[in-house]
mmCIF file of C-alpha atoms in Angstrom:
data_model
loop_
_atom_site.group_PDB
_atom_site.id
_atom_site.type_symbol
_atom_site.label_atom_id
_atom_site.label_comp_id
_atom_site.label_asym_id
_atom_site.label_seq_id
_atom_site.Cartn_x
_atom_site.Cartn_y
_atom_site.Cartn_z
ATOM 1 C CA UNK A 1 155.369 2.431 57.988
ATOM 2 C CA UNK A 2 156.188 3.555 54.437
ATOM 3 C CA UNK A 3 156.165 0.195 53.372
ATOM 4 C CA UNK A 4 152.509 -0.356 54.588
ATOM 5 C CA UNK A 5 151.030 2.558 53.151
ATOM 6 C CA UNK A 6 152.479 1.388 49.511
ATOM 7 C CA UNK A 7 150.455 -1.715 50.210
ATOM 8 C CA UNK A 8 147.531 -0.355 51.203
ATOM 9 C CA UNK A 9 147.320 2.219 48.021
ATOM 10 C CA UNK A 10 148.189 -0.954 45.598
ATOM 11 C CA UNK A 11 145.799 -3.096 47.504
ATOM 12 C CA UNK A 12 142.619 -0.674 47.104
ATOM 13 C CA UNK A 13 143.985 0.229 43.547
ATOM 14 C CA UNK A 14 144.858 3.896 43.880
ATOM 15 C CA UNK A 15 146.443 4.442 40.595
ATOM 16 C CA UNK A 16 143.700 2.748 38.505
ATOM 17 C CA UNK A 17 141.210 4.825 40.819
ATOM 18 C CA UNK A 18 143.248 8.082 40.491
ATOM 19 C CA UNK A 19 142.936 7.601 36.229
ATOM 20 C CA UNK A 20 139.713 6.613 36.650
ATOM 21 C CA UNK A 21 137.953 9.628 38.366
ATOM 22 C CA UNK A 22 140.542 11.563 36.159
ATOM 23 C CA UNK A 23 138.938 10.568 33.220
ATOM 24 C CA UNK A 24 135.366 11.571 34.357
ATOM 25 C CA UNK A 25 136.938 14.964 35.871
ATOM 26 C CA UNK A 26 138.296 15.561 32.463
ATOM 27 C CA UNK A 27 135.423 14.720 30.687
ATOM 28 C CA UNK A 28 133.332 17.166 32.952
ATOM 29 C CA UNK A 29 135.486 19.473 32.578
ATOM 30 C CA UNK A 30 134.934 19.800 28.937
ATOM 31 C CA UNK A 31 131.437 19.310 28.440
ATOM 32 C CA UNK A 32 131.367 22.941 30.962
ATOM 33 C CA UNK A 33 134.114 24.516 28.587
ATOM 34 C CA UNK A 34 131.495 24.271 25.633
ATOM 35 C CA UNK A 35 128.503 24.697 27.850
ATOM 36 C CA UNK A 36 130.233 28.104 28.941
ATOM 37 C CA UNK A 37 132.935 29.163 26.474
ATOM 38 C CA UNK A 38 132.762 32.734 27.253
ATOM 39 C CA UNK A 39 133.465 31.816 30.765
ATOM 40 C CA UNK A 40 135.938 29.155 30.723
ATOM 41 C CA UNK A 41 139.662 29.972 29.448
ATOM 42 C CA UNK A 42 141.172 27.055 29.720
ATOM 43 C CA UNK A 43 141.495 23.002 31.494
ATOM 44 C CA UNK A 44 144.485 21.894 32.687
ATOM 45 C CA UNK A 45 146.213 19.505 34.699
ATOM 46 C CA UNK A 46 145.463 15.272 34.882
ATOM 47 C CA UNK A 47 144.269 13.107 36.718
ATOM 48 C CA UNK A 48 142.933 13.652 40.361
ATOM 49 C CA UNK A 49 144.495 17.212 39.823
ATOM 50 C CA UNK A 50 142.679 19.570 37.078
ATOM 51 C CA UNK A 51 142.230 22.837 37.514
ATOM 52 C CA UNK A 52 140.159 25.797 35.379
ATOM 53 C CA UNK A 53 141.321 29.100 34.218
ATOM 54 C CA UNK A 54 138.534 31.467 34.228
ATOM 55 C CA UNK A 55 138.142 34.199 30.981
ATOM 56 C CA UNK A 56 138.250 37.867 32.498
ATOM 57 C CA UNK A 57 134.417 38.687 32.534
ATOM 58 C CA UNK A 58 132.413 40.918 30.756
ATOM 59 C CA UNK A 59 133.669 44.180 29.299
ATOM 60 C CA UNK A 60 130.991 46.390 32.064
ATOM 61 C CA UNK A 61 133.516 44.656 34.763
ATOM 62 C CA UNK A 62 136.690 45.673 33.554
ATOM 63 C CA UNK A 63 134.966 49.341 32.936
ATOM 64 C CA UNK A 64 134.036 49.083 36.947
ATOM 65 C CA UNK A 65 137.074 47.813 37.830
ATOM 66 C CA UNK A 66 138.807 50.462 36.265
ATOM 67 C CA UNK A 67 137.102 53.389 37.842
ATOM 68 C CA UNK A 68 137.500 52.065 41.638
ATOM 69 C CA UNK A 69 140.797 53.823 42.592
ATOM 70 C CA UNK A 70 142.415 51.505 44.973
ATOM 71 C CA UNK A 71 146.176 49.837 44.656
ATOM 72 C CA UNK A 72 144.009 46.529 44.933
ATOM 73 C CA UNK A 73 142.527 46.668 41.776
ATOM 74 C CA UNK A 74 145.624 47.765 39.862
ATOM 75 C CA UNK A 75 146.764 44.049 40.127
ATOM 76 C CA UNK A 76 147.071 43.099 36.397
ATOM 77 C CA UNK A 77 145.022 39.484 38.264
ATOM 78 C CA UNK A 78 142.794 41.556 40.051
ATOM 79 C CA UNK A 79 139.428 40.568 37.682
ATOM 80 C CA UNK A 80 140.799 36.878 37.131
ATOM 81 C CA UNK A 81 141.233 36.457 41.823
ATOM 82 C CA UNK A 82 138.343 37.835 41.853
ATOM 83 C CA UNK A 83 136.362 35.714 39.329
ATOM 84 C CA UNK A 84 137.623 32.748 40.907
ATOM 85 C CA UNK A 85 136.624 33.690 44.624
ATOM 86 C CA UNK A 86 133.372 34.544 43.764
ATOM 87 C CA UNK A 87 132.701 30.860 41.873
ATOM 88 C CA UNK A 88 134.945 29.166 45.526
ATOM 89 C CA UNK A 89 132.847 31.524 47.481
ATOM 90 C CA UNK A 90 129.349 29.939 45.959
ATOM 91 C CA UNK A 91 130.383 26.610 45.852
ATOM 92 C CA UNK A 92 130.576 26.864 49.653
ATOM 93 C CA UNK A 93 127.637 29.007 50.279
ATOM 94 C CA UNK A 94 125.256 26.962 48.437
ATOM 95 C CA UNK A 95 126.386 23.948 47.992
ATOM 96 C CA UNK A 96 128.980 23.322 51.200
ATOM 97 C CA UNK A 97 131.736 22.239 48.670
ATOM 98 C CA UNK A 98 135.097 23.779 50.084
ATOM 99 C CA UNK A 99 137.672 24.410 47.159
ATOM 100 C CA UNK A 100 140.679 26.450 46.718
ATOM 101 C CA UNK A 101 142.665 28.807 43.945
ATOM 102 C CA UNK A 102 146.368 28.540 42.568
ATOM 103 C CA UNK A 103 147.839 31.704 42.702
ATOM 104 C CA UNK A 104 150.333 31.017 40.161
ATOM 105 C CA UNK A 105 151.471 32.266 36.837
ATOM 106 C CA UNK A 106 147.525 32.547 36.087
ATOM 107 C CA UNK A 107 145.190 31.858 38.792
ATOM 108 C CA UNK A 108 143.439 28.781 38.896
ATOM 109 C CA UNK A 109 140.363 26.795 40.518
ATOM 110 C CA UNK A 110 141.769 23.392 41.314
ATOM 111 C CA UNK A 111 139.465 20.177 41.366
ATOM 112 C CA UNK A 112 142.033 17.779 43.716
ATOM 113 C CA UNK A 113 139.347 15.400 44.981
ATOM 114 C CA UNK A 114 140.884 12.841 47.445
ATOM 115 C CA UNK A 115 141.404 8.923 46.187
ATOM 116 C CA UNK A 116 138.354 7.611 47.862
ATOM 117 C CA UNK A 117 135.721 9.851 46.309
ATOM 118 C CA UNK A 118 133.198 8.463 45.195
ATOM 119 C CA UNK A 119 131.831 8.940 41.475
ATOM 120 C CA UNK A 120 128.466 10.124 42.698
ATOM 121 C CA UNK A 121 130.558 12.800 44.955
ATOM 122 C CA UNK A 122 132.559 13.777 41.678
ATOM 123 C CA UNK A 123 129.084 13.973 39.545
ATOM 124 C CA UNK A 124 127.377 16.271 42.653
ATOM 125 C CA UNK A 125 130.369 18.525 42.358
ATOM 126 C CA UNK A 126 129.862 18.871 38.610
ATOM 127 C CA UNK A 127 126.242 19.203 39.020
ATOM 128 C CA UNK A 128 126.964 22.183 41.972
ATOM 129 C CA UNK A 129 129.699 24.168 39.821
ATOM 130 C CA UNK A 130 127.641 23.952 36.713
ATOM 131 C CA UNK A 131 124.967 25.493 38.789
ATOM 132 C CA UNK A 132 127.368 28.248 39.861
ATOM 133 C CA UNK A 133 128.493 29.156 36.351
ATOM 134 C CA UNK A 134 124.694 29.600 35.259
ATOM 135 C CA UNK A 135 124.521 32.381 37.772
ATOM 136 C CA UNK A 136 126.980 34.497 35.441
ATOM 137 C CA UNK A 137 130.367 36.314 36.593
ATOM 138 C CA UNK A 138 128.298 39.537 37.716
ATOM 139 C CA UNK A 139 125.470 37.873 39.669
ATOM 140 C CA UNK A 140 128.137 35.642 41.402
ATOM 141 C CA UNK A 141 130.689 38.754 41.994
ATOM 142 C CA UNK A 142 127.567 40.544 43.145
ATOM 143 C CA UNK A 143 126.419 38.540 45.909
ATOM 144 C CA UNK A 144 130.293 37.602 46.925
ATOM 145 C CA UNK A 145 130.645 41.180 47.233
ATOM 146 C CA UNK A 146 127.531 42.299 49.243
ATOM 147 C CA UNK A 147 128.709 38.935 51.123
ATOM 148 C CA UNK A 148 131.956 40.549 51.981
ATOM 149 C CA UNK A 149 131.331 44.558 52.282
ATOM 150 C CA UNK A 150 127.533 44.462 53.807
ATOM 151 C CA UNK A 151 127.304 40.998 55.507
ATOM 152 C CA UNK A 152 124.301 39.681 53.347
ATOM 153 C CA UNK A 153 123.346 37.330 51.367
#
């Protein structure tokens, strides 16, 4: 019943959990926004549910994007959904981390971990998107498109 499931999530502390890993998401979050400031835009969100707003990439991938003559890469959010695919796409190549994208206003890489992670799970997905980001936006767009167009890694 409803009634049980309120008692379980007071009884194994769910709020005090949910602000707990929030705090170490947050902090995470911001020690990569200086590590990479040329990459990340922005942090938002609280808690269990933070998300990232990725910068639009080097000026050589606008230039490229411009010259591919497709309705596609008109979209004003073209650079940004792609950007963000190519980071959700590594995450699960290498490192078997599934994630997802907002598709709002701007789009947006959301970190929504579940109540009864772990720390060490929250510090291992850290660890695996900082990892991503060293690769750079082209290496990462690179091998999501080769991935995508020509079947390879």
């Amino acid at each position: 019943t409803a009634l049980e499931a309120v008692n379980i999530a007071v009884e194994d502390k769910y709020p005090e959990r949910a602000k707990h890993i929030g705090k170490i998401i947050n902090q995470k979050l911001l020690n990569l926004k200086i590590k990479y400031p040329k990459e990340l835009k922005e942090i938002r969100g609280q808690g269990c549910l933070q998300g990232i707003i990725f910068n639009s990439g080097p000026d050589i991938l606008k230039k490229l994007i411009a010259i591919i003559p497709t309705d596609m890469t008109r979209d004003e959010r073209f650079i940004n959904k792609l950007i963000t695919s190519s980071v959700i796409s590594n995450l699960y190549t290498e490192f078997n981390i599934l994630a997802s994208l907002g598709q709002n206003k701007e789009i947006c890489l959301w970190i929504s971990p579940p109540l009864i992670v772990s720390e060490e799970e929250v510090y291992h997905f850290f660890d695996c998107l900082d990892k991503t980001l060293n690769h750079g936006f082209l290496k990462l767009i690179t091998i999501f498109l080769k991935k995508k167009f020509y079947n390879k890694k």
